[in-house]
PDB file of C-alpha atoms in Angstrom:
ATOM      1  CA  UNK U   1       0.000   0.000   0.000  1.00  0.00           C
ATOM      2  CA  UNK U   2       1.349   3.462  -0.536  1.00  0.00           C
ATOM      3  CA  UNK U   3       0.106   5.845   1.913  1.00  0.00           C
ATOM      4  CA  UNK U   4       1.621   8.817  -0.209  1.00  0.00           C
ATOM      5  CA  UNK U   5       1.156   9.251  -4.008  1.00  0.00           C
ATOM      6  CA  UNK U   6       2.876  12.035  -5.993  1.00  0.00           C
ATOM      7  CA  UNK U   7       1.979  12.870  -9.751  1.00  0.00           C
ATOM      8  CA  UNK U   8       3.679  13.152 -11.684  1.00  0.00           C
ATOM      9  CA  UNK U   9       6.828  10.968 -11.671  1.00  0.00           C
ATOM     10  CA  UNK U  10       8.368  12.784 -14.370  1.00  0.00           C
ATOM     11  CA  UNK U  11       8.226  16.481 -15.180  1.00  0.00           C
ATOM     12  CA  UNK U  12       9.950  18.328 -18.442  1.00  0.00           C
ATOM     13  CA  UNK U  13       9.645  22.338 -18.588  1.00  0.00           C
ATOM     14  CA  UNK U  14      10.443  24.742 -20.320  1.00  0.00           C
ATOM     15  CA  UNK U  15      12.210  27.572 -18.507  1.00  0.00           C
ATOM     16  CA  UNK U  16      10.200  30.289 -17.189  1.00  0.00           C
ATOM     17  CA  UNK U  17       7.032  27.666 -17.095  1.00  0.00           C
ATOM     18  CA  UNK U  18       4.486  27.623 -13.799  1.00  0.00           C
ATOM     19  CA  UNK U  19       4.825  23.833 -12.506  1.00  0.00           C
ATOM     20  CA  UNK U  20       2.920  21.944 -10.538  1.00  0.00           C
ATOM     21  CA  UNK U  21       3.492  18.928  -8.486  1.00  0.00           C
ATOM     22  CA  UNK U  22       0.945  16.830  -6.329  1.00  0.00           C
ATOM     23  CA  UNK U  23       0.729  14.890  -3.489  1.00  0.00           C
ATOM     24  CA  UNK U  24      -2.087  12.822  -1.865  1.00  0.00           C
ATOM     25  CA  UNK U  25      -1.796  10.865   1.155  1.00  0.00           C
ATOM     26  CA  UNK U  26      -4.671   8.683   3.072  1.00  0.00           C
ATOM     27  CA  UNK U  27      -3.593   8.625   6.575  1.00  0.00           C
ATOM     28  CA  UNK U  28      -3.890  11.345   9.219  1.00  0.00           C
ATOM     29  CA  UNK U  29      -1.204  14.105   9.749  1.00  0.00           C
ATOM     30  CA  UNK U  30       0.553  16.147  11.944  1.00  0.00           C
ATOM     31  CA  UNK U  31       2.309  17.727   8.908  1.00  0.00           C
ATOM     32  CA  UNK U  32       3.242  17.369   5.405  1.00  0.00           C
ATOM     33  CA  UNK U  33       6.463  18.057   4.042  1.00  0.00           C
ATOM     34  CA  UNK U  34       8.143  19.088   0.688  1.00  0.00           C
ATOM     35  CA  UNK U  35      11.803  17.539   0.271  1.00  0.00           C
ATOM     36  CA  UNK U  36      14.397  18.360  -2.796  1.00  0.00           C
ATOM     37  CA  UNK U  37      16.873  15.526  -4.003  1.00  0.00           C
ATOM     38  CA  UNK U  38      19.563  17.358  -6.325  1.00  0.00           C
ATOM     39  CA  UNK U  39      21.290  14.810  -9.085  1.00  0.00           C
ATOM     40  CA  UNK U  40      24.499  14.695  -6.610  1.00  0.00           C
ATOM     41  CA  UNK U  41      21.722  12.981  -3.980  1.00  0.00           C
ATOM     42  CA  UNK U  42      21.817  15.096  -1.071  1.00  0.00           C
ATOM     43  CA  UNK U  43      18.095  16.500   0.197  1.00  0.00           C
ATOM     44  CA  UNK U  44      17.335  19.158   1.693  1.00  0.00           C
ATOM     45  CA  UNK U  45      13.601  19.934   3.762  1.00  0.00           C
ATOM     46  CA  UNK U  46      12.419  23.051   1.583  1.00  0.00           C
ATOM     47  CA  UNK U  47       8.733  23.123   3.754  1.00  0.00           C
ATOM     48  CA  UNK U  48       7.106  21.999   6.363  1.00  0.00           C
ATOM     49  CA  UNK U  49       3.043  22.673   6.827  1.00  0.00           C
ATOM     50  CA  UNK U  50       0.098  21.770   8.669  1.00  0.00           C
ATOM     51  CA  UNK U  51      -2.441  23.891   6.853  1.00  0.00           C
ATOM     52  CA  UNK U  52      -2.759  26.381   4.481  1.00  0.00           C
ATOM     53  CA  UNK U  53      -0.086  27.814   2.279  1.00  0.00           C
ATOM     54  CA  UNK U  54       3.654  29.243   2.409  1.00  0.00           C
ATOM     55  CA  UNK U  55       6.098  30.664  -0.205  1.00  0.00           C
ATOM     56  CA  UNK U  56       9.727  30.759  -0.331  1.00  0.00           C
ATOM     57  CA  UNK U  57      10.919  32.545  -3.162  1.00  0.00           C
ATOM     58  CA  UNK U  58       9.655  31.326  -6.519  1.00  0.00           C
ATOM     59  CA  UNK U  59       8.388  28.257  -4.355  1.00  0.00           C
ATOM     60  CA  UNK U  60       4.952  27.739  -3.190  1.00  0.00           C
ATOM     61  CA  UNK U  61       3.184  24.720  -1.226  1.00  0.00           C
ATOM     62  CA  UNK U  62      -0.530  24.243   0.155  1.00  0.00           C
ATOM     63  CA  UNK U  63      -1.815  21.915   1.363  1.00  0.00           C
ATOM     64  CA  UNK U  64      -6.063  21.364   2.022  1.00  0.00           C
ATOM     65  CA  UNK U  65      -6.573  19.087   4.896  1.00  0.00           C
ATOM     66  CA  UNK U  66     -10.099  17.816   4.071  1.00  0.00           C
ATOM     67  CA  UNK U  67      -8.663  16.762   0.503  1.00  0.00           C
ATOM     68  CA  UNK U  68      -5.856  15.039   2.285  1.00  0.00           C
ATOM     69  CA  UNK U  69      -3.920  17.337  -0.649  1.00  0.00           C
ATOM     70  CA  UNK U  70      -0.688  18.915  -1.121  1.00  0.00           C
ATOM     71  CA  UNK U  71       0.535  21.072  -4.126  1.00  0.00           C
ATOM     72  CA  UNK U  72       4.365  22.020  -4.918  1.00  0.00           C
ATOM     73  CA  UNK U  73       3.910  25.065  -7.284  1.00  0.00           C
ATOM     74  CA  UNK U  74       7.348  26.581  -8.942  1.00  0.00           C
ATOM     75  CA  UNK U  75       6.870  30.014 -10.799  1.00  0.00           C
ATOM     76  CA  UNK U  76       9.232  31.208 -13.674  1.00  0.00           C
ATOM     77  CA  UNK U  77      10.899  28.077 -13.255  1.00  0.00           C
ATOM     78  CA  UNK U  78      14.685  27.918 -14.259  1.00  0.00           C
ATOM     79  CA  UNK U  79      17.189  25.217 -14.752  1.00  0.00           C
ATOM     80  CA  UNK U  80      18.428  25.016 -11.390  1.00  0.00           C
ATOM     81  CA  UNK U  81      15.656  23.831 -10.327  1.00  0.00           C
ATOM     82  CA  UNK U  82      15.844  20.176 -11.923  1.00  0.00           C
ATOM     83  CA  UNK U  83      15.831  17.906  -9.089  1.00  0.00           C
ATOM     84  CA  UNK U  84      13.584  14.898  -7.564  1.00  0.00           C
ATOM     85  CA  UNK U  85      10.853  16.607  -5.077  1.00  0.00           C
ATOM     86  CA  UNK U  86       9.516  14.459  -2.316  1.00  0.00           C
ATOM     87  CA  UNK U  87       6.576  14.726  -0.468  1.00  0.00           C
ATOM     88  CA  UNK U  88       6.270  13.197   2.733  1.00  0.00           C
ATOM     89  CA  UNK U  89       3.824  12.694   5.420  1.00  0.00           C
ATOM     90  CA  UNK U  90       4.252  12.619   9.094  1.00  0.00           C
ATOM     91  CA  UNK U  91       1.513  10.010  10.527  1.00  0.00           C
ATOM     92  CA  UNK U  92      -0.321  11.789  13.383  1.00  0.00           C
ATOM     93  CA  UNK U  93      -0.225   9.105  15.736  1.00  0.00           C
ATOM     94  CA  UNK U  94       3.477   7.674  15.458  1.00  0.00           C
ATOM     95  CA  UNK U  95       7.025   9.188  14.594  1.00  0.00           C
ATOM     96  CA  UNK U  96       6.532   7.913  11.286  1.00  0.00           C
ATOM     97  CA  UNK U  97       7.131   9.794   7.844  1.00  0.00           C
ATOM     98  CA  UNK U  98       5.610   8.070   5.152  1.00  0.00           C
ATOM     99  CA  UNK U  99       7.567   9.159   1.737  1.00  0.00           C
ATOM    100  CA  UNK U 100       6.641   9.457  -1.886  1.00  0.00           C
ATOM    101  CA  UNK U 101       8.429   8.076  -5.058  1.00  0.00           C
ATOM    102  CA  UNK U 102       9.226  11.507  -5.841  1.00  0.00           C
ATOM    103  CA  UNK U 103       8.902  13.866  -9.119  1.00  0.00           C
ATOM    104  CA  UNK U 104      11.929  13.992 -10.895  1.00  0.00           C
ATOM    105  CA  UNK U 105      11.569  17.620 -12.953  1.00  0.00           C
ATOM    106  CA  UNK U 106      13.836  19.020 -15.423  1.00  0.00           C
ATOM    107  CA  UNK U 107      13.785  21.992 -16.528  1.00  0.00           C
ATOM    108  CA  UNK U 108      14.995  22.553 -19.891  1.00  0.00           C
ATOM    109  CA  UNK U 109      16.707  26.235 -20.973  1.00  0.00           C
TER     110      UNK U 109
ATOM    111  CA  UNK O   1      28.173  23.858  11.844  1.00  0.00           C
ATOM    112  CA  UNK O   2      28.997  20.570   9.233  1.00  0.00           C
ATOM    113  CA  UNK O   3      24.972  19.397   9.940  1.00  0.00           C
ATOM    114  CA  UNK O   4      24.665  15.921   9.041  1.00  0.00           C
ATOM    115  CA  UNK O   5      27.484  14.157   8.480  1.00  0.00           C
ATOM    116  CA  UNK O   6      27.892  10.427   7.047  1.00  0.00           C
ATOM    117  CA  UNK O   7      31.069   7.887   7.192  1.00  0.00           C
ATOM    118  CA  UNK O   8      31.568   6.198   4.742  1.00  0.00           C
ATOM    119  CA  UNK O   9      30.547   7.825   1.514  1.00  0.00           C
ATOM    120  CA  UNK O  10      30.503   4.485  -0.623  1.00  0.00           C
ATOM    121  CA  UNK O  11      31.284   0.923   0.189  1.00  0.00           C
ATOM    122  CA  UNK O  12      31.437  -2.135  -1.238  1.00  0.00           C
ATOM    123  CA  UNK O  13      30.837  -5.288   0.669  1.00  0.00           C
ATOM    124  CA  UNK O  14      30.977  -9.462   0.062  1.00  0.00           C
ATOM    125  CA  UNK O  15      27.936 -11.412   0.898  1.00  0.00           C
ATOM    126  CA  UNK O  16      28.287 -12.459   4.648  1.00  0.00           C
ATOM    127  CA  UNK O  17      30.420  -9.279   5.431  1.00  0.00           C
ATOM    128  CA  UNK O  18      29.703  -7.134   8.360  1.00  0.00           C
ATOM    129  CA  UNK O  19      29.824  -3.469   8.661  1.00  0.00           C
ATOM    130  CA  UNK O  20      28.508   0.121  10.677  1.00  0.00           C
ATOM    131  CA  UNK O  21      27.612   2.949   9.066  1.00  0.00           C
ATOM    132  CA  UNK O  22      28.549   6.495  11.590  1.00  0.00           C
ATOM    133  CA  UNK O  23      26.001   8.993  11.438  1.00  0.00           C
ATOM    134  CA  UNK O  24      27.210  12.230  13.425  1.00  0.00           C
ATOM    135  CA  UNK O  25      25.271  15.727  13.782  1.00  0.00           C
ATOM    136  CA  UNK O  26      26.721  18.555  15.475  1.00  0.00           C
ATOM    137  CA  UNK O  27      22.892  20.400  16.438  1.00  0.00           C
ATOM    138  CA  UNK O  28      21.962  18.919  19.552  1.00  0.00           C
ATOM    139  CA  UNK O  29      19.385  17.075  17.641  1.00  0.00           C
ATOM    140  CA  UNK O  30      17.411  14.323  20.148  1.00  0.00           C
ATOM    141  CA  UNK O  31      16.049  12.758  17.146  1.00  0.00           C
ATOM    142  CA  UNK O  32      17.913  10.651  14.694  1.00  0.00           C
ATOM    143  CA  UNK O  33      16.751   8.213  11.702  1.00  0.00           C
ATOM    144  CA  UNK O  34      18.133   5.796   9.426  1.00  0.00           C
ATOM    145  CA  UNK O  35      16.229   5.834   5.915  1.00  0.00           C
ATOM    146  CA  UNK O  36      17.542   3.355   3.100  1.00  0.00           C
ATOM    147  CA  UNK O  37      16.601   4.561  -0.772  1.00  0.00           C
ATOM    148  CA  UNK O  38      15.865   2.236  -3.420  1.00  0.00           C
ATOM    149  CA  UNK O  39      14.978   2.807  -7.178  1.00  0.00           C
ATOM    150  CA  UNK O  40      11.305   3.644  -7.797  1.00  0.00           C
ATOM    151  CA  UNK O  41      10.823   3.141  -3.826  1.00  0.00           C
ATOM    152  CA  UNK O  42      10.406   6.556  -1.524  1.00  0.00           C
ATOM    153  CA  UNK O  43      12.745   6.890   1.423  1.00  0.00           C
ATOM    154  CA  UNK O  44      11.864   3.853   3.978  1.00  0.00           C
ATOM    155  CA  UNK O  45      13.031   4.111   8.045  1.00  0.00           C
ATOM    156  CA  UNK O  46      15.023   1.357   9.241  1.00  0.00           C
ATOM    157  CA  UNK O  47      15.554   2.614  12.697  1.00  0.00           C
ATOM    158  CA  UNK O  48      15.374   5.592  14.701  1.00  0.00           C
ATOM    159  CA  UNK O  49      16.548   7.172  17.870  1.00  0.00           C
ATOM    160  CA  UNK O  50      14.364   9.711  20.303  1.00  0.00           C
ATOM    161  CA  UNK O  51      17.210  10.622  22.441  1.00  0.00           C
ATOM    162  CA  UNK O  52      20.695   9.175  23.680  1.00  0.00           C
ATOM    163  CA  UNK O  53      20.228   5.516  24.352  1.00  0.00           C
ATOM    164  CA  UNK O  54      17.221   5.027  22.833  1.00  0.00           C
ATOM    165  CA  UNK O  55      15.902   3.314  19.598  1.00  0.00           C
ATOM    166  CA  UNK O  56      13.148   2.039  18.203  1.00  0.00           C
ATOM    167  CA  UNK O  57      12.516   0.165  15.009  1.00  0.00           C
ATOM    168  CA  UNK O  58      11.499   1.539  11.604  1.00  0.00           C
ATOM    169  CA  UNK O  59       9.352   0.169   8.679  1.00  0.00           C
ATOM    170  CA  UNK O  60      12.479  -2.079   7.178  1.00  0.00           C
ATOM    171  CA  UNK O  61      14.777  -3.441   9.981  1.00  0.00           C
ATOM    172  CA  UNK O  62      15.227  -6.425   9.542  1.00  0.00           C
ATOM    173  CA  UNK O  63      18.805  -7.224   9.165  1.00  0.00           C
ATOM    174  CA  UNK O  64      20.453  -4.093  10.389  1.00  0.00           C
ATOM    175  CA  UNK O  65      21.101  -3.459  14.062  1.00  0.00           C
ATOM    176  CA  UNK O  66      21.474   0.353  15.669  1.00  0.00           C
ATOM    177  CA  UNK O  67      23.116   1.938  18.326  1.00  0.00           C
ATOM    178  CA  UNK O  68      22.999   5.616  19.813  1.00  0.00           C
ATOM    179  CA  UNK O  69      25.288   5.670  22.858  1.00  0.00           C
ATOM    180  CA  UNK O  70      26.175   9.302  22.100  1.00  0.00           C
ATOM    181  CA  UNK O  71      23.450  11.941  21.268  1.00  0.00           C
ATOM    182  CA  UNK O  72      25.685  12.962  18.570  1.00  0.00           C
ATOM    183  CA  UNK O  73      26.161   9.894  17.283  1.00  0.00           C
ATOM    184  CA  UNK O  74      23.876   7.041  14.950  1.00  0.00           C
ATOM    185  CA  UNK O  75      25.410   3.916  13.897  1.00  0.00           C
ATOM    186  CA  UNK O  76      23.722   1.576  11.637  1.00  0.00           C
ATOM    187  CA  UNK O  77      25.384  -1.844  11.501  1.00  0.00           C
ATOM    188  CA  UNK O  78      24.769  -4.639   9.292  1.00  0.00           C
ATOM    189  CA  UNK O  79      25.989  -7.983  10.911  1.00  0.00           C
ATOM    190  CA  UNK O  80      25.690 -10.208   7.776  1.00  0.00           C
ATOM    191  CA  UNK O  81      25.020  -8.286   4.910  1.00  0.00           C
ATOM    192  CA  UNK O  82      23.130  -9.861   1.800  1.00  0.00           C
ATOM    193  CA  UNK O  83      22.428  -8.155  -1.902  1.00  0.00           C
ATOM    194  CA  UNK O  84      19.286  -6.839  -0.975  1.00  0.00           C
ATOM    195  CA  UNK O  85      20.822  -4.255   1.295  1.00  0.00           C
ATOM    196  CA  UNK O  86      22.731  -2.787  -1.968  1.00  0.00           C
ATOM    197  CA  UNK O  87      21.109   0.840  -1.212  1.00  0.00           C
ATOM    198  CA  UNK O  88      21.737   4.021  -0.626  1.00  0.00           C
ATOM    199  CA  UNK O  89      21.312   5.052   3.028  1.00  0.00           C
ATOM    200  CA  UNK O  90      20.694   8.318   4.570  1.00  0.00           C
ATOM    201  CA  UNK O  91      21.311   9.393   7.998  1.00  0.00           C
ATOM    202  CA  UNK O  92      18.652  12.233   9.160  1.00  0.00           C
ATOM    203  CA  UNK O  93      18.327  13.986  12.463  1.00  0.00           C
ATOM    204  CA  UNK O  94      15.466  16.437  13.757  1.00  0.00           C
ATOM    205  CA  UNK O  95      15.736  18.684  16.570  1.00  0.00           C
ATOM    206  CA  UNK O  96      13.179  17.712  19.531  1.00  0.00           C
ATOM    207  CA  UNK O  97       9.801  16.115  18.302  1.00  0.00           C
ATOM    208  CA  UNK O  98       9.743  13.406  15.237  1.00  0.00           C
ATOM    209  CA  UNK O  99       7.281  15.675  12.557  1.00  0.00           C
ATOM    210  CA  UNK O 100       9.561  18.683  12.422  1.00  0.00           C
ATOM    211  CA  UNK O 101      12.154  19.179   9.640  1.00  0.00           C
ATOM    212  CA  UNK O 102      14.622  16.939   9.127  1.00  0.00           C
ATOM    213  CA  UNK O 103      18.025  17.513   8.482  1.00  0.00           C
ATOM    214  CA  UNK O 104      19.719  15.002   6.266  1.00  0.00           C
ATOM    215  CA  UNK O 105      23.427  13.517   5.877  1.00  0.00           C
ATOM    216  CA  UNK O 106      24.926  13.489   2.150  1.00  0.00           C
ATOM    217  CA  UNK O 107      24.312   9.705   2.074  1.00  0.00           C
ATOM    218  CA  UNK O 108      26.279   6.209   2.056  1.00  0.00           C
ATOM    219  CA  UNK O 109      25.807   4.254  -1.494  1.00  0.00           C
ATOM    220  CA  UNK O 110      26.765   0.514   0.014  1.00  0.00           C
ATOM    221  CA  UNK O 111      27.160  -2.195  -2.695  1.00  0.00           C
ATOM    222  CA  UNK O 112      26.691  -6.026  -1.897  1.00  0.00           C
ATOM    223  CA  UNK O 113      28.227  -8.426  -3.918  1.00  0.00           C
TER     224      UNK O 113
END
């Protein structure tokens, strides 16, 4: 069973181009987070939420609780920004993160 | 700060062999995980740690033992390894409760032959 689904798995833009990336998830939450993966492999925690939206940057996640949800949105997107994102999902009633496959965008100049 | 440090960065290992992965973060972190990465899989927790000598199993840990006699300090072991622990593992540590962010090591790709 996979508690988290992304879509899509693969992502090719254009530069400049809006993207979107989604996540579902089917058990209960204490918080949702966005992850990057660069092609070298390291990953770094880009946000962290429990309802609502936030921005960083060109970066923007929401997430709707009722819809068990989550959207990665990237505006004027550039090619720095080709990398795997990762959504994962903290189970409310353990210390559990339950992890996605992961999007792998590129992001073509 | 280094963060999240990882020893080694690659290995490669014979069937049978046994070996420990060192996981060291310099935050005062309580909370420290062991996540192995597989393609077309998501991240999956071996083992994790909620403070100095504790730990606590994961959603894969069978076949890897832990240890966490130093807060700083994560080791994975592997007493007997076998091909299906050719992965790449990543050492992550958060700072006091399990659903904040995690901070992750730069990984360990371990090859079993």
């Amino acid at each position: 069973k996979n508690e988290v689904e992304q879509s899509p798995q693969n992502l090719t833009a254009q530069e400049g181009e809006f993207i979107t990336i989604n996540c579902s998830y089917s058990v209960g939450i204490s918080a949702l987070h966005w992850l990057q993966q660069h092609p070298g492999g390291g990953i770094v925690s880009l946000f962290m939420l429990s309802s609502g939206k936030k921005k960083h940057g060109r970066l923007i996640a929401t997430i709707n609780i009722q819809e068990k949800h989550s959207s990665l949105h990237i505006t004027a997107s550039h090619p720095r920004d080709s990398a795997v994102y990762i959504c994962a999902a903290h189970e409310i009633t353990g210390n559990q993160f339950y992890f996605g496959t992961g999007t792998s965008l590129t992001v073509i100049p | 700060n280094a963060g999240v440090t990882q020893t080694p960065k690659f290995r490669v290992l014979k069937t049978g062999q046994s070996m420990t992965l060192l996981c060291a973060q310099d935050m005062n972190h309580e909370y420290m995980y062991w996540y192995r990465q597989d393609p077309g899989m998501g991240l999956r927790l071996i083992h994790y740690s909620v403070g100095e000598g504790t730990t606590a199993k994961g959603e894969v840990p069978d076949g890897y033992n832990v240890s966490r006699l130093k807060k700083q300090n994560f080791l994975l072991g592997l007493e007997s390894a076998a091909p299906s622990q050719t992965s790449v593992y990543f050492c992550a540590s958060s700072y006091r409760t399990s659903w904040e962010t995690q901070y992750f090591g730069p990984g360990t790709r371990l090859l079993v032959l």
